[in-house]
Each structure stands twice: as structure tokens, then as C-alpha cells.
XYZ file of N, CA and C in Angstrom:
213
model
N -35.117 125.063 75.363
C -34.830 124.386 74.641
C -36.107 123.453 73.860
N -36.476 123.518 72.364
C -37.300 123.246 72.100
C -37.823 121.686 72.677
N -39.133 121.047 72.204
C -40.081 120.147 72.818
C -38.760 118.964 72.305
N -38.653 119.201 71.269
C -37.931 118.337 69.881
C -36.454 117.100 70.508
N -35.801 118.099 71.760
C -34.713 118.214 71.951
C -34.275 116.831 72.926
N -33.325 115.861 72.606
C -32.820 114.953 72.782
C -31.932 115.192 74.205
N -31.474 116.298 74.567
C -30.349 116.936 75.344
C -31.129 116.856 76.404
N -32.588 116.868 76.822
C -33.072 116.780 78.270
C -32.744 115.453 79.045
N -32.088 115.510 80.526
C -31.850 114.635 80.775
C -32.754 113.871 82.158
N -32.776 112.917 82.094
C -34.158 112.255 82.733
C -33.504 111.686 84.015
N -32.990 112.084 84.819
C -32.513 112.203 86.795
C -32.982 112.365 87.359
N -32.998 111.515 88.334
C -33.688 112.269 89.385
C -33.213 112.954 90.250
N -33.984 113.907 90.338
C -34.067 114.866 91.251
C -33.075 114.860 92.694
N -33.464 113.958 92.959
C -32.223 113.241 93.886
C -31.120 113.658 93.811
N -30.176 113.795 91.924
C -28.823 113.423 91.718
C -28.230 115.278 91.702
N -29.227 115.807 91.739
C -28.786 117.428 91.757
C -28.875 118.185 92.878
N -28.766 119.000 93.198
C -28.017 120.348 93.775
C -28.286 121.654 93.491
N -29.071 122.225 93.916
C -29.413 123.517 93.596
C -28.082 124.386 94.185
N -28.023 125.559 93.242
C -26.413 126.063 93.300
C -26.695 127.425 94.488
N -26.014 127.484 95.241
C -25.891 128.433 96.077
C -25.710 129.505 95.362
N -26.016 131.262 95.882
C -26.294 131.876 95.310
C -24.763 132.636 94.741
N -23.904 132.402 95.140
C -22.219 132.860 95.176
C -21.322 132.125 94.263
N -22.068 130.515 93.805
C -21.399 129.840 93.383
C -21.685 130.252 92.213
N -20.526 130.246 91.018
C -20.400 130.388 89.386
C -20.960 129.020 88.644
N -21.731 129.753 87.626
C -22.336 129.087 86.658
C -21.204 128.570 85.778
N -21.322 126.780 85.722
C -20.439 126.195 84.562
C -20.668 125.591 83.599
N -19.858 124.792 82.664
C -20.525 123.636 81.671
C -20.626 122.832 82.728
N -21.727 122.024 82.794
C -22.051 120.921 83.149
C -23.165 120.949 84.174
N -23.832 122.571 84.388
C -24.380 122.734 84.934
C -25.811 122.546 84.487
N -27.052 122.417 85.154
C -28.017 122.227 84.720
C -29.239 122.675 84.745
N -30.232 122.917 83.643
C -31.488 123.942 84.653
C -32.474 123.416 84.284
N -33.756 123.708 84.787
C -35.041 122.368 84.797
C -35.994 122.862 83.904
N -36.079 121.740 83.242
C -37.143 122.191 81.671
C -38.607 122.461 81.496
N -38.792 122.295 82.834
C -40.233 122.070 83.018
C -41.000 121.391 82.751
N -40.650 120.243 82.138
C -41.547 119.304 82.310
C -41.174 118.381 83.486
N -40.137 118.494 84.510
C -39.571 117.744 85.432
C -38.807 116.882 85.118
N -37.542 117.332 84.057
C -36.584 117.248 84.068
C -35.485 118.525 83.750
N -34.287 118.000 83.967
C -33.482 119.054 83.517
C -32.706 118.773 82.080
N -32.058 120.081 81.513
C -31.385 120.160 80.679
C -30.058 121.210 80.921
N -29.029 120.189 80.290
C -27.664 121.426 80.389
C -27.401 122.887 80.104
N -26.926 123.240 81.281
C -26.906 124.336 80.492
C -25.278 124.751 79.324
N -26.872 125.770 78.615
C -25.615 126.200 77.563
C -25.127 127.236 76.895
N -25.447 128.334 78.282
C -25.089 129.868 77.871
C -24.057 129.744 78.373
N -23.940 131.200 78.606
C -21.634 131.660 79.036
C -21.944 131.011 80.313
N -21.254 130.912 80.922
C -20.399 130.571 82.161
C -19.360 131.275 82.591
N -19.103 131.389 83.775
C -18.359 132.264 84.715
C -19.463 133.440 85.581
N -20.554 133.702 85.422
C -21.373 134.560 86.329
C -22.337 133.666 87.818
N -22.305 134.403 88.757
C -23.013 133.816 89.666
C -24.730 133.336 89.662
N -24.993 132.562 89.903
C -26.107 132.063 90.060
C -27.078 132.980 89.924
N -27.439 133.536 91.067
C -28.250 134.152 91.628
C -28.604 135.191 90.620
N -27.251 135.823 89.292
C -27.963 136.344 88.259
C -29.250 136.062 87.589
N -29.570 134.681 87.198
C -30.298 134.057 86.439
C -31.126 133.955 87.334
N -32.187 133.824 86.311
C -34.024 133.849 86.285
C -34.110 132.576 87.179
N -33.764 131.516 85.780
C -34.402 129.968 86.239
C -33.140 129.089 87.503
N -33.616 128.496 88.318
C -32.616 128.013 89.325
C -31.310 127.205 88.643
N -30.515 127.190 89.199
C -29.066 126.426 87.890
C -29.280 125.328 89.029
N -28.467 124.120 88.449
C -28.758 123.350 89.247
C -26.698 122.698 88.806
N -26.220 121.593 89.841
C -25.124 120.702 89.589
C -25.340 119.380 90.377
N -24.716 118.580 89.315
C -24.972 117.261 90.066
C -24.539 116.711 90.835
N -24.829 116.233 92.039
C -24.143 115.618 93.261
C -22.820 114.798 93.086
N -21.677 114.975 93.472
C -20.336 114.219 93.480
C -20.656 113.164 94.268
N -20.382 112.242 93.972
C -20.236 110.867 94.616
C -19.389 110.476 95.479
N -18.735 110.260 96.844
C -17.302 110.599 96.934
C -17.012 109.033 97.540
N -16.445 108.018 97.123
C -16.129 106.659 97.339
C -15.933 106.621 99.005
N -16.668 106.170 99.822
C -16.678 106.083 100.913
C -15.139 105.102 101.587
N -14.401 105.632 102.549
C -13.085 105.220 102.170
C -12.351 104.815 103.341
N -12.452 102.942 104.122
C -12.422 102.021 105.387
C -11.407 103.478 106.249
N -11.178 102.633 107.155
C -10.284 103.112 108.512
C -10.306 102.613 108.488
N -8.655 101.918 108.604
C -7.860 100.958 109.347
C -7.983 100.884 110.574
N -8.738 99.779 111.225
C -8.987 99.893 113.357
C -6.944 98.825 113.296
N -7.256 99.367 113.996
C -5.336 99.751 115.543
C -5.530 98.089 115.788
């Protein structure tokens, strides 16, 4: 993407995980933009992550912690 693009996301790299080789790329994934930021993936979806030259990342899902009932 070009340098004037506002689509780059300034989020900590700790919020992303690299896709495994056999995971399918989908909309909502990200690619490193070369300036220590991330851009949304705008290409086709449905292919394996190892088929692309650059590493593709997915945002980590934060699951709420569910407390257990004490007996």
C-alpha cells in the first residue's frame, strides 16, 4: 500500500499472532507494512498462509475469563 494510506493499523505486535503454514487467510488478517505497523489484508482469501511471500498475522482473540463456582 502507499505511504499516504490511512489503513495502516498502529497496534502493538503483541496483539497479533503469525498464521501457521496450514491456516487459511481470510479478510480481517493483517500483513506487516515494513514500518513496524500492520495493514489489513486486501488480497484474495482462502489460500494457505505459506503460499504468500510475507508473513500474515491474525489478531489475538481475548476470551473473557469465566470464574468457577466453589462447592
